[in-house]
């Protein structure tokens, strides 16, 4: 089943996909133009993998890592489907990253690889933008690269684990303004989902709604204000958002200040 969180009618609602439509849990059916999509999961700790696809590491002229390169992401970065991502005016290179997001379903400590999928609640799509200008070291992406407000669209749907038969054989694609720019498969991960759960749970406890962003394949290109970016993971749907510049946020701030007077 596909699940979502949406805002409409003055409240936040849980929803499901039913017969191709969006149905609130109170039984009402809504159209997309009546809602604002929210991230389908409210993340706890979010783990992010750097250089977890060999072709992407090669694209960046880096040797594939021998151990997972993991960093953390704050909740401020997450936005929903159809939302806007800000590109700061001083940035010269900003790119998308289409990723399979794995959602943990229950407390996990010292999980063995063979049991790892028992701890997965489901999956969603993440687009983990990177501001390359601030990158000092691919092995340690700093906060300014990966923890910017609005820079991690998530969704639109959260899909139950039981509905994804083989998460390690899913196609990933990214379209910029309708043109295919990135294409890969989760079977090209250096460290697969069971390995990552075993690895992370070996030294810390994972909890329900922790998320693992599993990395991106090659094909990342610069995006600019006005670009529409669609990231797609097989079986999960398509996640769309638009790049905007600083001036959009300046207008919003000016409106807020004038309203407050």
Short mmCIF file of C-alpha atoms in Angstrom, two decimals:
data_model
loop_
_atom_site.label_atom_id
_atom_site.label_comp_id
_atom_site.label_asym_id
_atom_site.label_seq_id
_atom_site.Cartn_x
_atom_site.Cartn_y
_atom_site.Cartn_z
CA UNK A 1 0.00 0.00 0.00
CA UNK A 2 1.08 3.58 -0.68
CA UNK A 3 0.79 6.06 2.21
CA UNK A 4 1.12 9.85 2.29
CA UNK A 5 0.85 12.86 4.58
CA UNK A 6 -0.94 15.87 3.16
CA UNK A 7 -2.24 19.24 4.30
CA UNK A 8 -5.79 20.23 3.36
CA UNK A 9 -8.95 21.65 4.89
CA UNK A 10 -6.90 23.36 7.59
CA UNK A 11 -5.28 20.20 8.95
CA UNK A 12 -2.64 17.54 8.32
CA UNK A 13 -4.02 14.19 7.22
CA UNK A 14 -2.68 10.71 6.64
CA UNK A 15 -3.77 9.38 3.27
CA UNK A 16 -3.49 6.34 1.04
CA UNK A 17 -3.62 5.68 -2.69
CA UNK A 18 -6.84 3.91 -3.61
CA UNK A 19 -7.84 3.15 -7.20
CA UNK A 20 -5.38 5.79 -8.40
CA UNK A 21 -6.89 8.47 -6.14
CA UNK A 22 -5.84 10.12 -2.89
CA UNK A 23 -8.07 9.03 -0.03
CA UNK A 24 -7.84 10.56 3.44
CA UNK A 25 -8.14 8.15 6.33
CA UNK A 26 -11.50 9.71 7.23
CA UNK A 27 -12.81 8.44 3.90
CA UNK A 28 -12.81 11.65 1.87
CA UNK A 29 -11.25 11.60 -1.60
CA UNK A 30 -9.24 14.66 -2.60
CA UNK A 31 -7.67 15.97 -5.80
CA UNK A 32 -4.02 16.99 -6.02
CA UNK A 33 -4.93 20.64 -6.44
CA UNK A 34 -6.68 20.54 -3.04
CA UNK A 35 -3.64 19.40 -1.07
CA UNK A 36 -0.07 20.22 -0.15
CA UNK A 37 2.14 17.15 -0.11
CA UNK A 38 4.22 16.70 3.03
CA UNK A 39 7.09 14.25 3.55
CA UNK A 40 5.30 10.91 4.00
CA UNK A 41 7.46 10.05 7.01
CA UNK A 42 8.50 12.37 9.83
CA UNK A 43 12.15 11.33 10.07
CA UNK A 44 13.97 10.66 13.28
CA UNK A 45 17.67 10.11 12.64
CA UNK A 46 18.54 10.20 8.95
CA UNK A 47 21.66 8.42 7.77
CA UNK A 48 23.08 9.42 4.39
CA UNK A 49 25.51 7.42 2.27
CA UNK A 50 28.22 9.10 0.24
CA UNK A 51 29.74 7.40 -2.81
CA UNK A 52 27.62 4.26 -2.46
CA UNK A 53 27.43 3.60 -6.22
CA UNK A 54 30.65 2.62 -7.95
CA UNK A 55 29.72 4.44 -11.15
CA UNK A 56 29.10 7.69 -9.23
CA UNK A 57 32.42 7.35 -7.41
CA UNK A 58 34.07 6.82 -10.79
CA UNK A 59 32.22 9.82 -12.22
CA UNK A 60 33.83 11.93 -9.48
CA UNK A 61 37.24 10.28 -9.96
CA UNK A 62 37.15 8.74 -6.49
CA UNK A 63 38.02 5.22 -5.47
CA UNK A 64 35.02 3.24 -4.22
CA UNK A 65 35.05 3.20 -0.40
CA UNK A 66 35.91 0.05 1.53
CA UNK A 67 33.58 0.98 4.41
CA UNK A 68 30.29 2.91 4.28
CA UNK A 69 30.75 6.69 4.30
CA UNK A 70 27.87 7.81 6.48
CA UNK A 71 26.82 11.26 7.68
CA UNK A 72 23.66 12.63 9.30
CA UNK A 73 20.96 14.95 8.01
CA UNK A 74 18.77 17.31 10.04
CA UNK A 75 14.95 17.43 9.77
CA UNK A 76 15.05 21.03 8.52
CA UNK A 77 16.11 19.84 5.07
CA UNK A 78 13.00 17.80 4.23
CA UNK A 79 10.18 19.06 2.02
CA UNK A 80 7.37 17.32 0.16
CA UNK A 81 6.38 16.55 -3.41
CA UNK A 82 5.82 19.60 -5.66
CA UNK A 83 7.73 21.86 -3.26
CA UNK A 84 10.46 24.38 -4.04
CA UNK A 85 14.19 23.96 -3.37
CA UNK A 86 16.28 27.07 -2.91
CA UNK A 87 19.50 27.56 -4.84
CA UNK A 88 21.60 30.29 -3.13
CA UNK A 89 22.80 33.05 -5.44
CA UNK A 90 26.49 32.44 -4.62
CA UNK A 91 26.42 28.77 -5.65
CA UNK A 92 27.98 27.80 -9.00
CA UNK A 93 27.19 24.07 -8.99
CA UNK A 94 24.16 22.41 -7.39
CA UNK A 95 22.97 18.95 -8.36
CA UNK A 96 20.17 16.51 -7.54
CA UNK A 97 20.68 12.98 -6.20
CA UNK A 98 17.94 10.42 -6.80
CA UNK A 99 18.00 7.96 -3.90
CA UNK A 100 16.11 5.01 -2.48
CA UNK A 101 15.13 5.92 1.10
CA UNK A 102 14.80 2.99 3.50
CA UNK A 103 12.52 3.49 6.52
CA UNK A 104 13.21 1.47 9.67
CA UNK A 105 10.12 -0.11 11.25
CA UNK A 106 11.21 -1.08 14.76
CA UNK A 107 14.07 -0.88 17.23
CA UNK A 108 17.16 -2.54 15.78
CA UNK A 109 20.40 -3.39 17.54
CA UNK A 110 23.09 -5.82 16.39
CA UNK A 111 20.94 -7.00 13.48
CA UNK A 112 22.38 -9.75 11.33
CA UNK A 113 22.40 -9.26 7.58
CA UNK A 114 20.05 -12.21 6.97
CA UNK A 115 17.45 -10.66 9.29
CA UNK A 116 17.81 -7.06 8.11
CA UNK A 117 14.64 -6.84 6.00
CA UNK A 118 12.57 -7.80 9.08
CA UNK A 119 13.38 -4.32 10.39
CA UNK A 120 12.34 -2.38 7.27
CA UNK A 121 8.93 -0.71 7.35
CA UNK A 122 9.04 0.46 3.75
CA UNK A 123 10.55 2.77 1.17
CA UNK A 124 10.20 6.20 -0.33
CA UNK A 125 12.05 8.47 -2.79
CA UNK A 126 14.56 11.11 -1.74
CA UNK A 127 16.21 13.80 -3.84
CA UNK A 128 19.24 14.81 -1.80
CA UNK A 129 20.56 18.00 -3.39
CA UNK A 130 24.24 18.84 -2.97
CA UNK A 131 25.79 22.30 -3.14
CA UNK A 132 29.12 21.32 -4.62
CA UNK A 133 30.78 24.69 -3.97
CA UNK A 134 31.00 23.95 -0.26
CA UNK A 135 32.37 20.45 -0.59
CA UNK A 136 35.74 20.12 1.09
CA UNK A 137 36.05 16.32 1.02
CA UNK A 138 33.75 13.71 -0.53
CA UNK A 139 34.52 11.42 2.36
CA UNK A 140 33.23 14.01 4.83
CA UNK A 141 30.56 16.24 3.26
CA UNK A 142 30.21 19.25 5.53
CA UNK A 143 26.95 20.73 6.83
CA UNK A 144 26.74 23.45 4.21
CA UNK A 145 26.69 20.85 1.43
CA UNK A 146 23.95 18.53 2.69
CA UNK A 147 21.96 20.22 5.46
CA UNK A 148 20.45 23.22 3.69
CA UNK A 149 16.79 24.09 4.29
CA UNK A 150 14.50 22.79 1.50
CA UNK A 151 17.26 20.68 -0.09
CA UNK A 152 15.85 17.19 0.45
CA UNK A 153 12.47 16.51 -1.16
CA UNK A 154 10.95 13.27 0.12
CA UNK A 155 7.93 11.32 -1.13
CA UNK A 156 5.35 11.60 -2.44
CA UNK A 157 4.43 8.12 -1.22
CA UNK A 158 5.71 5.79 1.45
CA UNK A 159 5.36 2.22 0.15
CA UNK A 160 5.06 -0.79 2.45
CA UNK A 161 8.06 -3.12 2.40
CA UNK A 162 5.83 -6.07 1.47
CA UNK A 163 4.99 -4.36 -1.83
CA UNK A 164 8.62 -4.07 -2.95
CA UNK A 165 9.74 -7.59 -3.75
CA UNK A 166 13.39 -6.84 -4.49
CA UNK A 167 14.63 -3.45 -3.27
CA UNK A 168 18.07 -4.26 -4.62
CA UNK A 169 16.85 -4.38 -8.21
CA UNK A 170 14.99 -1.10 -8.75
CA UNK A 171 15.54 1.41 -11.57
CA UNK A 172 16.32 5.00 -10.63
CA UNK A 173 15.86 7.91 -13.04
CA UNK A 174 16.05 11.70 -12.90
CA UNK A 175 14.48 14.06 -15.43
CA UNK A 176 15.31 17.77 -15.67
CA UNK A 177 12.68 19.73 -17.57
CA UNK A 178 11.43 16.47 -19.05
CA UNK A 179 14.85 15.28 -20.27
CA UNK A 180 16.33 12.08 -18.84
CA UNK A 181 19.63 12.98 -17.14
CA UNK A 182 20.31 10.17 -14.66
CA UNK A 183 19.63 6.45 -14.83
CA UNK A 184 20.82 3.58 -12.68
CA UNK A 185 19.79 0.62 -10.56
CA UNK A 186 19.93 -0.18 -6.88
CA UNK A 187 21.75 -3.40 -7.75
CA UNK A 188 24.81 -1.23 -8.38
CA UNK A 189 25.10 -0.17 -4.73
CA UNK A 190 28.48 -0.87 -3.17
CA UNK A 191 26.86 -1.54 0.21
CA UNK A 192 23.35 -2.95 -0.09
CA UNK A 193 20.42 -2.40 2.27
CA UNK A 194 20.97 -5.50 4.47
CA UNK A 195 24.66 -4.64 4.82
CA UNK A 196 23.87 -1.06 5.84
CA UNK A 197 21.36 -2.12 8.48
CA UNK A 198 23.81 -4.65 9.92
CA UNK A 199 26.61 -2.08 9.85
CA UNK A 200 24.70 0.79 11.47
CA UNK A 201 22.99 -1.36 14.09
CA UNK A 202 26.34 -2.85 15.11
CA UNK A 203 27.34 0.34 16.91
CA UNK A 204 24.09 2.21 17.55
CA UNK A 205 20.42 1.50 18.05
CA UNK A 206 18.10 2.21 15.13
CA UNK A 207 14.50 3.20 15.86
CA UNK A 208 11.20 3.34 14.00
CA UNK A 209 11.16 6.05 11.34
CA UNK A 210 14.91 6.34 11.16
CA UNK A 211 15.75 6.70 7.47
CA UNK A 212 18.72 5.52 5.42
CA UNK A 213 19.38 7.43 2.20
CA UNK A 214 21.32 4.89 0.18
CA UNK A 215 23.24 7.03 -2.30
CA UNK A 216 22.89 7.94 -5.96
CA UNK A 217 24.19 6.59 -9.29
CA UNK A 218 26.13 8.60 -11.88
CA UNK A 219 24.49 11.28 -13.98
CA UNK A 220 24.29 14.30 -11.68
CA UNK A 221 24.24 17.67 -13.46
CA UNK A 222 23.92 21.28 -12.40
CA UNK A 223 20.39 22.67 -11.97
CA UNK A 224 19.33 26.32 -11.91
CA UNK A 225 16.28 28.36 -10.87
CA UNK A 226 13.27 27.48 -12.98
CA UNK A 227 14.31 23.87 -13.52
CA UNK A 228 11.72 21.18 -12.80
CA UNK A 229 13.38 18.05 -11.42
CA UNK A 230 11.63 14.67 -11.26
CA UNK A 231 13.29 11.79 -9.45
CA UNK A 232 11.82 8.33 -9.97
CA UNK A 233 12.33 4.98 -8.26
CA UNK A 234 10.69 1.92 -9.75
CA UNK A 235 7.62 0.87 -7.79
CA UNK A 236 7.58 4.04 -5.67
CA UNK A 237 6.43 6.69 -8.14
CA UNK A 238 7.83 10.08 -9.10
CA UNK A 239 8.93 12.94 -6.84
CA UNK A 240 8.78 16.39 -8.43
CA UNK A 241 10.14 19.73 -7.29
CA UNK A 242 11.27 23.06 -8.70
CA UNK A 243 14.49 25.02 -8.21
CA UNK A 244 14.03 28.65 -7.17
CA UNK A 245 16.45 31.48 -6.43
CA UNK A 246 17.02 33.72 -3.46
CA UNK A 247 14.69 36.37 -4.85
CA UNK A 248 11.66 34.12 -4.30
CA UNK A 249 12.47 33.84 -0.61
CA UNK A 250 13.19 37.59 -0.41
CA UNK A 251 9.69 38.28 -1.76
CA UNK A 252 8.20 35.92 0.80
CA UNK A 253 10.13 37.56 3.63
CA UNK A 254 9.04 41.03 2.51
CA UNK A 255 5.39 39.90 2.44
CA UNK A 256 5.67 38.40 5.91
CA UNK A 257 7.20 41.62 7.28
CA UNK A 258 4.52 43.81 5.71
CA UNK A 259 1.74 41.55 7.00
CA UNK A 260 3.16 41.64 10.51
CA UNK A 261 3.00 45.46 10.67
#
